[in-house]
Coordinates of N, CA and C in Angstrom, one line a residue:
X283 N 68.6 45.5 329.6 CA 67.4 45.5 328.8 C 66.9 44.0 328.8
X284 N 65.6 43.9 329.2 CA 65.0 42.6 329.3 C 64.3 42.3 328.0
X285 N 64.5 41.1 327.5 CA 63.8 40.7 326.3 C 62.5 40.1 326.6
X286 N 61.4 40.7 325.9 CA 60.1 40.2 326.2 C 59.8 39.0 325.4
X287 N 59.2 38.0 326.0 CA 58.9 36.7 325.4 C 57.8 36.9 324.4
X288 N 56.9 37.8 324.7 CA 55.8 38.0 323.7 C 56.3 38.6 322.4
X289 N 57.3 39.4 322.5 CA 57.9 40.0 321.3 C 58.5 38.9 320.5
X290 N 59.2 38.0 321.1 CA 59.9 36.9 320.4 C 58.8 36.0 319.8
X291 N 57.7 35.8 320.5 CA 56.6 34.9 319.9 C 56.0 35.6 318.7
X292 N 56.0 36.9 318.6 CA 55.4 37.6 317.5 C 56.4 37.6 316.3
X293 N 57.7 37.7 316.6 CA 58.7 37.8 315.5 C 59.0 36.4 315.0
X294 N 59.0 35.4 315.9 CA 59.3 34.0 315.5 C 58.1 33.1 315.9
X295 N 57.0 33.2 315.1 CA 55.8 32.5 315.6 C 55.9 31.0 315.5
X296 N 56.7 30.5 314.5 CA 56.8 29.0 314.3 C 57.8 28.3 315.2
X297 N 58.5 29.1 316.0 CA 59.5 28.5 316.9 C 58.9 28.0 318.2
X298 N 57.7 28.4 318.5 CA 57.1 28.1 319.8 C 56.0 27.1 319.6
X299 N 55.7 26.3 320.6 CA 54.6 25.4 320.6 C 55.0 24.0 320.1
X300 N 56.3 23.7 320.2 CA 56.8 22.3 319.8 C 56.5 21.4 321.0
X301 N 55.6 20.4 320.8 CA 55.2 19.6 321.9 C 55.9 18.2 321.9
X302 N 56.2 17.6 320.8 CA 56.8 16.3 320.7 C 58.0 16.3 319.8
X303 N 58.6 15.1 319.7 CA 59.8 15.0 318.9 C 59.5 15.0 317.4
X304 N 58.3 14.5 317.0 CA 58.0 14.6 315.6 C 57.8 16.0 315.1
X305 N 57.1 16.8 315.9 CA 57.0 18.2 315.4 C 58.3 18.9 315.5
X306 N 59.2 18.6 316.4 CA 60.6 19.2 316.4 C 61.3 18.8 315.1
X307 N 61.3 17.5 314.7 CA 62.0 17.1 313.5 C 61.4 17.7 312.3
X308 N 60.1 17.8 312.2 CA 59.4 18.5 311.1 C 59.8 19.9 311.0
X309 N 59.8 20.6 312.1 CA 60.2 22.0 312.2 C 61.7 22.2 311.7
X310 N 62.6 21.3 312.2 CA 64.0 21.4 311.8 C 64.2 21.2 310.3
X311 N 63.5 20.2 309.8 CA 63.6 19.9 308.3 C 63.0 21.0 307.5
X312 N 61.9 21.6 308.0 CA 61.2 22.7 307.3 C 62.1 23.9 307.2
X313 N 62.8 24.2 308.3 CA 63.7 25.4 308.4 C 64.9 25.1 307.4
X314 N 65.4 23.9 307.4 CA 66.5 23.7 306.5 C 66.1 23.8 305.0
X315 N 64.9 23.2 304.7 CA 64.4 23.2 303.3 C 64.2 24.7 302.9
X316 N 63.5 25.5 303.7 CA 63.2 26.9 303.4 C 64.5 27.6 303.2
X317 N 65.5 27.4 304.0 CA 66.8 28.1 303.9 C 67.5 27.7 302.6
X318 N 67.4 26.4 302.2 CA 68.0 26.0 301.0 C 67.3 26.5 299.8
X319 N 66.0 26.6 299.8 CA 65.2 27.1 298.6 C 65.5 28.6 298.5
X320 N 65.5 29.3 299.6 CA 65.8 30.8 299.5 C 67.2 31.0 299.0
X321 N 68.1 30.2 299.4 CA 69.5 30.3 298.9 C 69.6 30.1 297.5
X322 N 68.9 29.0 297.0 CA 68.9 28.7 295.6 C 68.3 29.8 294.7
X323 N 67.2 30.4 295.2 CA 66.5 31.5 294.5 C 67.4 32.7 294.4
X324 N 68.0 33.0 295.5 CA 68.9 34.2 295.5 C 70.1 33.9 294.6
X325 N 70.7 32.7 294.6 CA 71.8 32.4 293.7 C 71.4 32.5 292.3
X326 N 70.1 32.0 292.0 CA 69.7 32.1 290.6 C 69.5 33.5 290.1
X327 N 68.9 34.3 291.0 CA 68.8 35.8 290.7 C 70.1 36.4 290.5
X328 N 71.1 36.1 291.3 CA 72.4 36.6 291.2 C 73.1 36.2 289.9
X329 N 72.9 34.9 289.5 CA 73.4 34.5 288.2 C 72.8 35.2 287.0
X330 N 71.5 35.3 287.1 CA 70.8 36.0 286.0 C 71.2 37.4 285.8
X331 N 71.3 38.1 286.9 CA 71.6 39.6 286.9 C 73.1 39.8 286.7
X332 N 73.9 38.7 287.0 CA 75.4 38.9 286.9 C 75.9 39.2 285.6
X333 N 75.1 39.0 284.5 CA 75.6 39.3 283.2 C 75.5 40.8 282.8
X334 N 74.8 41.6 283.6 CA 74.7 43.0 283.4 C 75.8 43.7 284.1
X335 N 76.7 44.4 283.5 CA 77.9 44.9 284.1 C 77.7 45.8 285.3
X336 N 76.8 46.8 285.3 CA 76.7 47.7 286.4 C 75.8 47.2 287.5
X337 N 74.8 46.4 287.1 CA 73.8 45.9 288.1 C 74.4 44.8 288.9
X338 N 75.3 44.0 288.4 CA 75.8 42.9 289.1 C 76.4 43.2 290.5
X339 N 77.1 44.3 290.6 CA 77.6 44.7 291.9 C 76.5 45.2 292.9
X340 N 75.7 46.0 292.4 CA 74.6 46.5 293.3 C 73.6 45.4 293.7
X341 N 73.2 44.6 292.8 CA 72.3 43.5 293.1 C 73.0 42.4 293.9
X342 N 74.3 42.2 293.7 CA 75.1 41.3 294.5 C 75.1 41.7 296.0
X343 N 75.3 43.0 296.2 CA 75.3 43.5 297.6 C 74.0 43.4 298.2
X344 N 72.9 43.7 297.5 CA 71.5 43.5 298.0 C 71.2 42.1 298.3
X345 N 71.6 41.2 297.4 CA 71.3 39.8 297.6 C 72.1 39.2 298.8
X346 N 73.3 39.7 299.0 CA 74.1 39.3 300.1 C 73.5 39.7 301.4
X347 N 73.0 40.9 301.4 CA 72.3 41.4 302.7 C 71.1 40.6 302.9
X348 N 70.3 40.4 301.9 CA 69.0 39.7 302.1 C 69.3 38.2 302.5
X349 N 70.3 37.6 301.9 CA 70.6 36.2 302.3 C 71.1 36.1 303.7
X350 N 71.9 37.1 304.1 CA 72.4 37.1 305.5 C 71.3 37.3 306.5
X351 N 70.4 38.2 306.2 CA 69.2 38.4 307.1 C 68.4 37.2 307.2
X352 N 68.1 36.5 306.1 CA 67.3 35.3 306.1 C 68.0 34.2 306.9
X353 N 69.3 34.0 306.7 CA 70.1 33.0 307.4 C 70.1 33.3 308.9
X354 N 70.2 34.5 309.3 CA 70.2 34.9 310.7 C 68.9 34.6 311.3
X355 N 67.8 35.0 310.6 CA 66.4 34.7 311.1 C 66.2 33.2 311.3
X356 N 66.7 32.4 310.3 CA 66.5 31.0 310.4 C 67.3 30.4 311.6
X357 N 68.5 30.8 311.8 CA 69.3 30.3 312.9 C 68.7 30.7 314.2
X358 N 68.3 31.9 314.4 CA 67.7 32.3 315.7 C 66.4 31.5 315.9
X359 N 65.6 31.3 314.8 CA 64.4 30.6 314.9 C 64.6 29.1 315.3
X360 N 65.7 28.5 314.8 CA 66.0 27.1 315.2 C 66.5 27.1 316.6
X361 N 67.3 28.0 317.1 CA 67.7 28.0 318.5 C 66.5 28.2 319.4
X362 N 65.6 29.1 319.1 CA 64.4 29.3 319.9 C 63.6 28.0 319.9
X363 N 63.5 27.3 318.8 CA 62.7 26.1 318.7 C 63.3 25.0 319.6
X364 N 64.6 24.9 319.6 CA 65.3 23.9 320.5 C 65.1 24.3 322.0
X365 N 65.3 25.6 322.3 CA 65.1 26.0 323.6 C 63.7 25.8 324.1
X366 N 62.7 26.0 323.3 CA 61.3 25.8 323.7 C 61.1 24.3 323.9
X367 N 61.6 23.5 323.0 CA 61.4 22.0 323.1 C 62.0 21.5 324.4
X368 N 63.2 22.0 324.8 CA 63.9 21.5 326.0 C 63.4 22.2 327.2
X369 N 62.4 23.1 327.1 CA 61.8 23.8 328.2 C 62.8 24.7 328.9
X370 N 63.7 25.3 328.2 CA 64.6 26.3 328.7 C 63.9 27.6 328.9
X371 N 63.1 27.9 327.8 CA 62.2 29.1 327.9 C 60.8 28.7 327.9
X372 N 60.0 29.4 328.5 CA 58.6 29.0 328.7 C 57.6 30.0 328.0

């Protein structure tokens, strides 16, 4: 199965078009900040809902899944950004 580059550009739009080092650094910092903020928000939601006995397990599982998907998206986006910057993919 061949991976279409146009599909990657639609799913990860901010990973492509890095022209210079400054935009690469800004993109890297932005990804780290977004990941940290989303992690803090998910942790805050988990803490607030953790006091309810039945909901804490269900919400914990949902928050774990959402956090894992967001982290995976950010990691793939960072890798694509670096590959695009070093002209490995065009």
